[in-house]
Structure formats: structure tokens, C-alpha cells
Short mmCIF file of C-alpha atoms in Angstrom, two decimals:
data_model
loop_
_atom_site.label_atom_id
_atom_site.label_comp_id
_atom_site.label_asym_id
_atom_site.label_seq_id
_atom_site.Cartn_x
_atom_site.Cartn_y
_atom_site.Cartn_z
CA MET A 1 106.80 178.19 57.58
CA ILE A 2 106.49 179.01 61.61
CA LYS A 3 108.62 176.59 63.35
CA THR A 4 108.53 175.39 66.71
CA ASP A 5 108.97 171.81 69.09
CA ILE A 6 105.38 170.96 70.11
CA ILE A 7 102.55 172.09 68.00
CA ILE A 8 99.53 172.44 70.87
CA ILE A 9 96.67 172.31 68.72
CA GLY A 10 93.49 173.98 70.74
CA ALA A 11 94.17 176.79 73.37
CA GLY A 12 92.12 176.43 76.32
CA PRO A 13 93.55 175.43 80.09
CA VAL A 14 95.10 172.35 78.88
CA GLY A 15 96.84 173.51 76.06
CA LEU A 16 98.38 176.60 77.75
CA PHE A 17 99.39 174.47 80.26
CA THR A 18 101.16 172.59 78.14
CA VAL A 19 103.46 175.69 76.74
CA PHE A 20 103.96 175.46 81.38
CA GLU A 21 105.17 171.98 80.90
CA ALA A 22 107.40 172.42 77.77
CA GLY A 23 109.14 175.38 78.59
CA LEU A 24 110.66 173.70 82.42
CA LEU A 25 112.46 171.17 79.18
CA LYS A 26 113.87 174.14 77.18
CA LEU A 27 111.00 173.05 74.54
CA LYS A 28 109.05 175.83 72.40
CA CYS A 29 105.31 175.87 71.60
CA HIS A 30 103.02 177.32 69.26
CA LEU A 31 98.99 177.39 69.63
CA ILE A 32 96.71 177.30 66.46
CA ASP A 33 92.45 178.13 68.74
CA ALA A 34 89.14 178.32 65.94
CA LEU A 35 87.92 180.87 68.00
CA PRO A 36 89.96 184.11 68.33
CA GLN A 37 90.65 184.60 71.30
CA PRO A 38 92.64 181.99 73.79
CA GLY A 39 90.92 179.85 76.91
CA GLY A 40 88.55 177.43 75.00
CA GLN A 41 85.78 176.45 76.73
CA CYS A 42 87.25 178.38 79.63
CA ALA A 43 86.19 181.81 77.95
CA GLU A 44 83.44 180.83 75.27
CA ILE A 45 81.24 179.17 77.18
CA TYR A 46 81.19 179.83 80.32
CA PRO A 47 83.79 182.90 81.53
CA LYS A 48 82.39 184.55 84.48
CA LYS A 49 81.36 180.92 85.65
CA PRO A 50 83.91 180.37 89.08
CA ILE A 51 85.28 176.78 89.10
CA TYR A 52 85.63 175.20 92.21
CA ASP A 53 88.42 172.47 91.62
CA ILE A 54 91.16 173.20 90.85
CA PRO A 55 93.58 172.85 93.40
CA GLY A 56 95.16 175.69 95.35
CA TYR A 57 91.82 178.01 94.36
CA PRO A 58 88.80 177.68 95.99
CA SER A 59 87.36 179.16 93.37
CA ILE A 60 88.81 180.78 90.93
CA LEU A 61 86.41 181.95 87.53
CA ALA A 62 87.01 180.75 84.59
CA SER A 63 88.10 184.58 83.03
CA GLU A 64 91.13 184.78 85.37
CA LEU A 65 92.17 180.83 85.18
CA VAL A 66 92.81 181.44 81.82
CA ASP A 67 94.53 185.53 82.29
CA LYS A 68 96.81 183.06 85.30
CA LEU A 69 97.57 180.81 82.58
CA MET A 70 98.10 183.36 80.55
CA LYS A 71 100.44 185.51 82.57
CA GLN A 72 102.86 181.77 83.68
CA ILE A 73 103.07 180.37 80.39
CA GLU A 74 104.62 184.60 79.69
CA PRO A 75 108.02 183.94 80.17
CA PHE A 76 108.11 180.89 77.50
CA ASN A 77 107.25 183.42 74.63
CA PRO A 78 104.64 180.67 72.75
CA GLY A 79 103.04 181.78 69.37
CA PHE A 80 99.71 182.07 68.92
CA THR A 81 98.10 181.38 65.95
CA LEU A 82 94.05 181.85 66.96
CA GLY A 83 90.53 181.83 64.55
CA GLU A 84 92.19 179.50 62.55
CA THR A 85 91.51 175.70 62.01
CA ALA A 86 93.77 172.96 62.36
CA GLN A 87 92.45 171.23 59.04
CA THR A 88 95.79 169.10 57.28
CA ILE A 89 98.27 167.36 58.55
CA GLU A 90 101.66 165.30 56.86
CA LYS A 91 105.29 164.55 57.29
CA ASN A 92 108.34 165.45 55.31
CA SER A 93 110.45 163.30 54.99
CA ASP A 94 112.32 164.24 58.22
CA GLY A 95 109.60 162.94 59.81
CA ASP A 96 108.65 166.04 60.99
CA PHE A 97 104.77 167.23 61.64
CA ILE A 98 103.35 169.63 58.99
CA ILE A 99 99.89 171.03 59.95
CA LYS A 100 98.21 173.45 57.34
CA THR A 101 95.01 175.84 59.16
CA THR A 102 92.05 176.56 57.48
CA GLN A 103 93.18 180.35 56.18
CA GLY A 104 96.99 178.66 55.28
CA THR A 105 98.78 178.96 57.75
CA SER A 106 102.15 176.22 58.72
CA ILE A 107 103.38 174.89 61.09
CA ILE A 108 106.24 172.59 61.73
CA ALA A 109 107.65 170.30 63.86
CA PRO A 110 108.09 166.82 65.68
CA VAL A 111 105.81 166.69 68.03
CA VAL A 112 101.88 167.44 67.57
CA ALA A 113 99.74 167.68 71.25
CA ILE A 114 95.99 167.80 71.18
CA ALA A 115 94.49 170.08 73.49
CA GLY A 116 91.38 170.04 71.53
CA GLY A 117 88.74 169.53 74.11
CA LEU A 118 84.98 169.14 72.40
CA GLY A 119 86.30 170.04 69.36
CA VAL A 120 86.52 173.49 66.98
CA PHE A 121 83.63 175.89 67.89
CA THR A 122 81.68 176.11 64.61
CA PRO A 123 78.27 177.32 64.02
CA ARG A 124 75.18 176.13 65.44
CA LYS A 125 72.79 175.75 62.08
CA PRO A 126 69.86 176.18 61.42
CA ASN A 127 67.86 172.75 60.12
CA ILE A 128 66.27 174.05 57.64
CA PRO A 129 66.49 171.84 54.03
CA ASN A 130 68.72 172.89 50.98
CA LEU A 131 70.35 175.17 53.54
CA GLU A 132 74.17 174.71 52.51
CA SER A 133 73.00 174.82 48.88
CA PHE A 134 72.98 178.92 49.99
CA GLU A 135 75.56 178.86 51.79
CA ASN A 136 78.65 181.11 51.16
CA ASP A 137 77.09 183.56 49.08
CA LYS A 138 73.65 184.22 50.80
CA VAL A 139 73.74 182.85 54.00
CA TYR A 140 76.72 183.54 56.47
CA TYR A 141 76.80 181.90 60.02
CA ILE A 142 79.69 183.65 60.52
CA VAL A 143 80.41 187.37 59.97
CA LYS A 144 84.15 187.98 59.04
CA GLU A 145 83.15 190.43 56.43
CA PRO A 146 81.41 193.30 57.13
CA SER A 147 81.76 195.06 54.32
CA LEU A 148 79.97 192.30 52.29
CA PHE A 149 76.77 193.50 53.38
CA LYS A 150 76.77 197.29 52.70
CA ASN A 151 74.13 198.80 50.53
CA LYS A 152 72.17 194.92 50.84
CA GLU A 153 68.35 194.04 53.02
CA ILE A 154 69.39 191.53 55.06
CA VAL A 155 67.98 188.96 57.94
CA ILE A 156 69.37 188.30 61.86
CA SER A 157 67.69 185.71 62.70
CA GLY A 158 68.80 185.09 66.94
CA GLY A 159 68.82 186.58 70.07
CA GLY A 160 71.83 186.59 72.23
CA ASP A 161 75.20 189.41 71.77
CA SER A 162 76.33 187.97 68.12
CA ALA A 163 72.82 189.13 67.22
CA LEU A 164 72.27 191.68 68.19
CA ASP A 165 75.85 193.31 68.04
CA TRP A 166 75.79 192.91 63.81
CA ALA A 167 72.34 193.98 63.87
CA LEU A 168 73.58 197.11 65.46
CA PHE A 169 76.73 197.43 63.75
CA PHE A 170 75.12 197.14 59.99
CA VAL A 171 71.82 199.73 60.57
CA GLU A 172 75.25 202.35 62.78
CA ASN A 173 77.33 202.27 60.21
CA TYR A 174 76.08 201.27 57.02
CA ALA A 175 72.19 201.97 57.20
CA SER A 176 71.43 198.61 56.20
CA ASP A 177 67.95 197.63 55.64
CA VAL A 178 68.10 194.98 58.67
CA LYS A 179 65.33 192.55 60.01
CA LEU A 180 65.60 190.81 63.05
CA ILE A 181 63.90 187.68 63.21
CA HIS A 182 63.59 186.11 67.00
CA ARG A 183 61.83 182.78 68.11
CA SER A 184 60.68 185.09 71.38
CA ASP A 185 60.37 188.44 72.65
CA ASN A 186 62.88 187.97 75.24
CA PHE A 187 66.97 189.07 74.15
CA ARG A 188 69.83 187.39 76.18
CA ALA A 189 71.97 190.04 74.93
CA HIS A 190 74.11 192.91 77.55
CA ASN A 191 70.73 195.34 78.05
CA ASP A 192 72.71 198.27 76.95
CA SER A 193 72.16 196.27 72.72
CA VAL A 194 68.89 195.08 73.72
CA GLN A 195 67.60 199.02 74.45
CA ARG A 196 69.15 200.19 71.96
CA ALA A 197 68.02 198.19 69.18
CA LEU A 198 64.34 198.37 70.19
CA ASP A 199 65.34 202.25 70.10
CA TYR A 200 66.50 200.60 66.15
CA SER A 201 62.69 199.54 65.89
CA LYS A 202 60.95 201.87 67.44
CA LYS A 203 62.45 204.80 65.06
CA GLY A 204 61.86 202.24 61.95
CA GLU A 205 65.23 201.48 61.30
CA ILE A 206 65.22 197.81 62.53
CA LYS A 207 62.56 195.66 62.14
CA MET A 208 61.95 192.94 64.14
CA VAL A 209 60.55 190.27 63.77
CA LEU A 210 59.88 188.43 67.22
CA ASN A 211 57.46 184.83 67.96
CA SER A 212 59.14 184.17 65.28
CA GLN A 213 61.09 181.57 62.82
CA VAL A 214 62.49 180.92 59.50
CA SER A 215 61.32 177.80 58.32
CA GLY A 216 62.21 177.85 54.65
CA ILE A 217 65.05 179.14 51.95
CA SER A 218 64.49 179.25 48.25
CA LYS A 219 66.25 181.62 45.37
CA ASN A 220 64.68 184.45 43.59
CA GLU A 221 66.21 185.78 40.93
CA SER A 222 69.56 187.03 42.60
CA LYS A 223 67.78 187.86 46.35
CA ILE A 224 66.50 184.46 48.53
CA THR A 225 62.82 184.52 50.40
CA LEU A 226 63.14 183.27 53.26
CA ASP A 227 59.95 181.35 54.63
CA VAL A 228 59.00 182.71 58.65
CA GLN A 229 56.63 181.11 60.45
CA SER A 230 55.20 182.78 63.71
CA LYS A 231 54.67 180.56 66.95
CA ASP A 232 50.56 181.03 65.86
CA ASN A 233 51.97 179.21 62.81
CA LYS A 234 50.89 182.68 60.58
CA LEU A 235 52.96 182.03 57.74
CA SER A 236 54.70 184.75 56.01
CA LYS A 237 57.57 185.62 53.49
CA ILE A 238 60.79 187.99 53.51
CA ASN A 239 62.42 189.06 50.21
CA CYS A 240 66.93 189.88 51.23
CA ASP A 241 69.59 190.14 49.96
CA ASN A 242 70.94 188.00 52.74
CA TRP A 243 70.68 185.42 56.41
CA LEU A 244 72.97 185.93 58.97
CA PRO A 245 71.71 183.33 60.82
CA LEU A 246 73.97 183.71 64.00
CA PHE A 247 72.92 180.61 66.85
CA GLY A 248 76.11 181.08 68.55
CA LEU A 249 78.87 178.02 69.03
CA THR A 250 79.09 174.44 69.57
CA PRO A 251 82.52 172.41 69.15
CA LYS A 252 83.12 169.40 66.31
CA ILE A 253 85.66 167.22 66.22
CA GLY A 254 86.40 169.55 62.83
CA PRO A 255 89.37 168.63 60.99
CA ILE A 256 91.39 165.94 63.39
CA GLY A 257 88.81 163.65 63.32
CA ASP A 258 90.48 162.79 59.49
CA TRP A 259 94.23 162.76 60.25
CA GLY A 260 93.90 158.87 61.17
CA LEU A 261 94.00 158.21 64.59
CA GLU A 262 92.11 156.62 66.61
CA ILE A 263 88.44 157.57 67.37
CA GLN A 264 86.17 156.35 69.94
CA LYS A 265 82.82 158.38 70.79
CA ASN A 266 84.35 161.63 69.25
CA ALA A 267 87.38 161.17 71.40
CA ILE A 268 90.61 160.14 70.47
CA LYS A 269 92.33 157.18 72.31
CA VAL A 270 95.31 157.70 74.06
CA ASP A 271 98.09 154.90 75.35
CA ASN A 272 97.27 156.33 79.69
CA SER A 273 99.45 153.62 81.11
CA THR A 274 102.51 155.85 79.30
CA ASP A 275 102.34 159.47 77.60
CA TYR A 276 98.88 159.68 76.56
CA SER A 277 100.60 158.82 72.76
CA THR A 278 97.40 158.47 69.74
CA ASN A 279 98.17 155.22 67.05
CA ILE A 280 100.44 157.98 65.91
CA ASP A 281 103.62 158.02 66.41
CA GLY A 282 104.97 161.45 67.48
CA ILE A 283 100.74 163.09 67.85
CA TYR A 284 99.62 162.95 71.59
CA ALA A 285 96.40 163.84 72.66
CA ILE A 286 95.78 165.74 76.20
CA GLY A 287 92.78 166.98 78.33
CA ASP A 288 89.17 166.52 77.46
CA VAL A 289 89.31 165.51 73.59
CA ASN A 290 91.59 161.70 74.92
CA THR A 291 89.70 158.94 76.20
CA TYR A 292 91.23 156.12 77.78
CA PRO A 293 89.68 153.37 80.85
CA GLY A 294 88.77 155.52 83.39
CA LYS A 295 88.93 159.00 81.67
CA LEU A 296 88.06 162.39 83.70
CA LYS A 297 86.77 165.42 82.01
CA LEU A 298 88.53 167.80 84.36
CA ILE A 299 91.56 170.39 83.59
CA LEU A 300 92.77 169.10 86.44
CA CYS A 301 93.86 165.71 85.01
CA GLY A 302 94.35 167.86 81.33
CA PHE A 303 97.03 169.07 84.03
CA HIS A 304 98.92 166.13 84.72
CA GLU A 305 98.17 164.88 81.40
CA ALA A 306 100.63 167.60 80.25
CA ALA A 307 102.91 167.02 82.60
CA ILE A 308 103.76 163.52 81.57
CA MET A 309 102.87 164.48 78.26
CA VAL A 310 106.02 166.70 77.77
CA GLN A 311 108.25 164.71 79.16
CA SER A 312 108.00 161.71 76.97
CA ALA A 313 107.72 164.83 73.53
CA PHE A 314 111.18 165.92 74.88
CA LYS A 315 112.61 162.05 74.58
CA LYS A 316 111.28 162.29 70.97
CA ILE A 317 112.90 165.54 70.59
CA HIS A 318 116.27 164.95 71.69
CA PRO A 319 116.46 161.69 71.88
CA ASN A 320 120.24 161.87 72.69
CA LYS A 321 119.53 163.65 75.24
CA LYS A 322 118.92 162.63 78.79
CA ASN A 323 116.08 164.96 81.04
CA VAL A 324 116.46 165.06 85.13
CA LEU A 325 113.64 166.32 86.44
CA LYS A 326 113.83 170.03 88.18
CA TYR A 327 111.79 171.48 91.43
CA THR A 328 110.54 174.89 89.77
CA THR A 329 111.60 175.65 93.82
CA VAL A 330 114.86 174.62 93.44
CA THR A 331 115.78 176.27 90.13
CA GLY A 332 112.72 179.52 89.34
CA ILE A 333 111.69 179.57 86.06
CA LYS A 334 113.65 180.29 84.01
CA GLY A 335 112.25 181.79 80.80
CA PHE A 336 113.42 182.00 76.56
CA MET B 1 64.57 154.91 95.52
CA ASP B 2 65.06 154.21 91.82
CA VAL B 3 62.89 155.83 89.56
CA LYS B 4 62.06 154.87 85.44
CA ILE B 5 62.08 157.24 82.82
CA HIS B 6 60.68 156.70 79.20
CA VAL B 7 63.85 158.12 76.49
CA ILE B 8 62.37 157.95 72.71
CA ASP B 9 65.81 158.33 71.51
CA ARG B 10 66.00 160.13 67.70
CA GLN B 11 65.50 157.18 65.83
CA GLY B 12 62.30 157.37 67.38
CA ILE B 13 62.95 154.00 69.55
CA GLU B 14 61.63 154.37 72.99
CA LYS B 15 63.31 152.57 75.95
CA ILE B 16 63.18 152.69 79.95
CA ILE B 17 65.89 153.88 81.59
CA SER B 18 66.83 154.12 85.34
CA GLY B 19 68.66 155.92 87.98
CA PRO B 20 69.02 156.68 91.72
CA THR B 21 67.40 159.47 93.09
CA ASP B 22 70.18 159.62 95.99
CA MET B 23 73.47 160.51 93.63
CA ASN B 24 72.94 164.40 93.11
CA LEU B 25 72.32 163.59 89.21
CA ASN B 26 70.82 165.57 87.13
CA LEU B 27 68.69 163.81 83.75
CA MET B 28 71.58 164.55 81.22
CA GLU B 29 74.24 162.93 83.22
CA LEU B 30 70.95 160.28 83.35
CA LEU B 31 70.93 159.90 79.78
CA LYS B 32 74.33 159.97 79.37
CA VAL B 33 75.29 157.20 81.83
CA HIS B 34 72.59 155.16 79.45
CA GLU B 35 74.94 155.62 76.44
CA TYR B 36 72.29 158.43 75.02
CA PRO B 37 74.67 160.40 72.43
CA LEU B 38 74.30 163.91 74.39
CA GLU B 39 77.00 165.98 74.73
CA GLY B 40 76.87 167.75 78.12
CA THR B 41 79.31 170.27 76.69
CA CYS B 42 78.74 172.75 79.32
CA GLY B 43 78.54 170.52 81.86
CA GLY B 44 75.81 171.12 83.60
CA MET B 45 75.47 175.06 83.98
CA ALA B 46 72.55 175.91 81.63
CA LEU B 47 74.74 177.39 79.39
CA CYS B 48 75.16 175.66 75.96
CA ALA B 49 72.12 173.56 75.12
CA SER B 50 73.53 170.26 73.68
CA CYS B 51 71.24 168.30 76.31
CA HIS B 52 68.21 169.21 74.78
CA ILE B 53 65.13 167.43 74.82
CA PHE B 54 61.58 167.21 74.63
CA ILE B 55 59.16 166.46 77.51
CA GLN B 56 55.91 164.33 77.01
CA SER B 57 54.48 164.33 79.89
CA SER B 58 53.01 166.23 82.60
CA ASN B 59 55.57 165.20 85.89
CA LEU B 60 56.22 168.30 88.56
CA LEU B 61 59.71 170.17 87.46
CA PRO B 62 62.11 172.65 88.43
CA GLU B 63 61.10 176.49 87.02
CA LYS B 64 63.26 177.01 84.05
CA SER B 65 66.06 179.04 85.17
CA SER B 66 67.11 183.36 83.54
CA SER B 67 69.92 181.01 81.88
CA GLU B 68 67.64 177.88 81.11
CA LYS B 69 65.07 180.46 79.33
CA ALA B 70 67.20 182.56 77.53
CA MET B 71 69.54 179.12 75.91
CA LEU B 72 66.05 178.00 74.50
CA ASP B 73 64.78 181.17 73.49
CA ASP B 74 67.78 181.40 71.39
CA ASN B 75 67.68 177.89 69.79
CA TRP B 76 66.72 176.26 67.02
CA ASP B 77 64.79 173.49 67.66
CA SER B 78 63.20 174.72 70.54
CA LYS B 79 59.03 174.12 71.14
CA ASP B 80 57.25 174.53 74.25
CA ASN B 81 58.12 171.82 75.88
CA SER B 82 61.47 172.07 75.23
CA ARG B 83 64.06 171.68 78.57
CA LEU B 84 68.14 171.12 79.16
CA ALA B 85 67.99 167.90 81.34
CA CYS B 86 70.78 169.84 82.61
CA GLN B 87 68.52 171.21 84.47
CA ILE B 88 66.10 168.56 85.77
CA PRO B 89 67.58 166.58 88.96
CA ILE B 90 67.06 162.73 89.14
CA SER B 91 64.20 162.76 92.20
CA GLU B 92 60.49 161.35 92.84
CA ASN B 93 58.24 164.01 91.31
CA ILE B 94 60.16 163.08 87.47
CA ASP B 95 59.23 159.43 88.12
CA LEU B 96 57.12 157.19 84.85
CA MET B 97 58.73 160.36 83.34
CA LYS B 98 58.61 160.86 79.56
CA ILE B 99 60.68 162.50 77.45
CA GLU B 100 62.11 162.56 73.48
CA LEU B 101 65.84 163.37 72.46
CA ALA B 102 66.21 166.72 70.31
CA PRO B 103 67.87 166.65 67.55
CA GLU B 104 71.12 166.85 66.87
CA VAL B 105 72.84 169.85 66.55
CA LEU B 106 73.92 170.61 63.05
#
């Protein structure tokens, strides 16, 4: 089991900066994030967009901000559990929290800081009846184990990077039977991927079904049949082993919604007059995930909340120690 | 001036909301102010499609940017009259426009 002082749920900018503020108080942090890389929305949704309201930076790219935060927290040696979602929480007899992730990782700490932004990035699912009954058997929204699809007839839906990259991967590595269904004839993936996919299409190695989308799914012995509807309302059927609808990710509040925290409009209610604590003693919520009167969902407000929150966390972790605010200009950064 | 917009929510209930043209608002923000359940995840950059709506009137709207086109192309529920509300400024052009919220993303 991983032991730390503060478990931070969410490795977006606010979660990362919490490591810095905690580090100044000699508190060690471990971050959990469902995404495979740190940065949260800044990395997943708008890495190449400039942000103009980070103090001291007239303009900074979201990805650059993440890189700089990672550099800033390096001295404090945080732990990372990436690509896993915090799923359950329990309190042991010492009053410490034990969080288990979807992949079974366990982390223990006296304090939990939820900096989960808008939630866990989860795949966007097509709105098709009975789809759930095929999930994780015939239908996959994320490719975790590519070898599962070796020598299979696969249909991929979507027109973004993920759809094209996987279509190319399967045809290049497994010589699989790949069909790509997309609702338009434009792709928003990288030009290079689009060109390669079109080249395979000309050679007949990827079959493209454009201006069409899947409208239904049914079982067909050991396979599945997809109903495909074109823009001009022509219906056709495609038999295949697996369907991979790859329509990107959307944030959902996820398992923390069931932890007994007071939730208001998809956000966690906190006490903003003191320390951003939730209704559960020892659990705090900071950044876009929380709500209070006058809340502003801004990165800079999340940074402020992190600084205040770790002071309270320090008192909880070291009830007999007195903390005196020290300025980094005086003490510098002493890592550990 | 204040413009009026007919909004049909996900339950099919139609209401008229109004919003000022002089506050640099977009339609996603106005819908959120009126507590419609749009996420506006990306904050208005046409990068997430969580403010997807259907236009049911013929008001003159700004052309779709390449980013908006790409998001709508790759969006499950898109139709020919789909737009991202964040890309529609509150201006005189949209007075009396009629819109419907797209289904929630599953």
C-alpha cells in the first residue's frame, strides 16, 4: 500500500500546485488521475490554447503551464498513479483514509484533497438502445489490450485521432479486417494519419463507410450486426466481431459522487470561509470540482484554494505542531 | 438591447429567455445563466461539444469555424441544424431564435 500525507485526486493544474504548497509545509503528496498523463483539462482538451489570466504570464499555453507546474513540484517528489480512477474510500481505525482505484491500487493518508475538476474523463457513448449489454465483450470505448482484436473483423466509429490511429494500428500490425464508419467525409485527426488512412482505403485495406453512422446493434451468433444509416437515409448492415466507437472523452463526476459528499449541481459543497473542507472531516475539495457562494471556476482561484487548504491539512496531520508561514523568498525551496 | 430566445429543453418544455447584447455573452453562457443543464466543459473554445444545440429557426448565424465543424462532425447526435451554443454571440441577429438542447452526452 502507498502511504502519503495527502492523497490528491486529480492531476490538473490545481492538483499539481497543491503538491507545491504542501511541500512547503513538508507534507508529501500522491496524485491519482484517470488520464494517462498529468495536466487534466489543460492536457486533454486544450493543450495548445493560450491562457491569459495566470498571474505573471501575459500568455501561456495550457501544455506549457502543466510543464512548468511539473517542474515546480519536482523538488517535492510527488507520487503518481495515472490512468486509474479513485473508486472507493474507507476510513481505518486510526482515522486514515484508504482509497482504492479501479485497477486495485491502494493509497493511505490522513488527508484527501479532491481536485477533480469537472470529473473523470470517460468515453462518450453513442446513444443506441441495448448498447450496454455488448460492452466489454463486443463493444469497447477504449482500446486497452490491442491484442484482443487480433485476427478479428473490427468496425471503428469516429473521425478523430483516436479512431484513425487505432484503424492504422490494426491494419499495420495485425492485418485485421478494419472498417471505419464516420458521419462526415472530413476527419479532424492529424493530416498525416488522415492521408495514411486514405491510402489504405484506396488499397482496400481499410474500408471507409463515410457520411454514415451506426444506428443499432444486435447479436448475430458469435458476432454482432451493426445497422448503418447513411446521411441520405439508406440503411445497410455490417457484421463484425467487435465495434469500437471512439468519440472522445467527456468528464463525469464519477465514483466520488457516491462517497457521501454533499453535492450541489455536480460540484462538491465546501466551507469557503475557512479551509475548503467538505462535509466529511479530512476530505477537502479545491478547484473546479467545488462550489460555494461566489465561486469562480478559474485556475488562479484553485491555486489560492490549494494554499489555504494545505494549512488546514497541516493542522490535521500535525495537531501538536505550530506552523508559521514562511516566504519562499526567505527560505528558498527545500525538497525532500 | 435584450434579445429573446425560445428554448426547448431536454424534456420538450419550451420557454422564452432573454439576454443583453452588450455584455459580450455567448449563447452557452446565457443558457447556463438560465440554469439549463449544459456543461460548457471547455469554457467556450469549441473543443468539447457539451453545449450542442439544434437551431429551429432561420436566424443569420456566424459561419462555423473549422474547430466547431470538426467537433460537430465527430459528435454522435449531430444533425444538419446542429451548432455549438458557445460559438453563437448574443446579438440582434439571434432575436426570437428558436433552439432545442441536444440530448445529454452519455
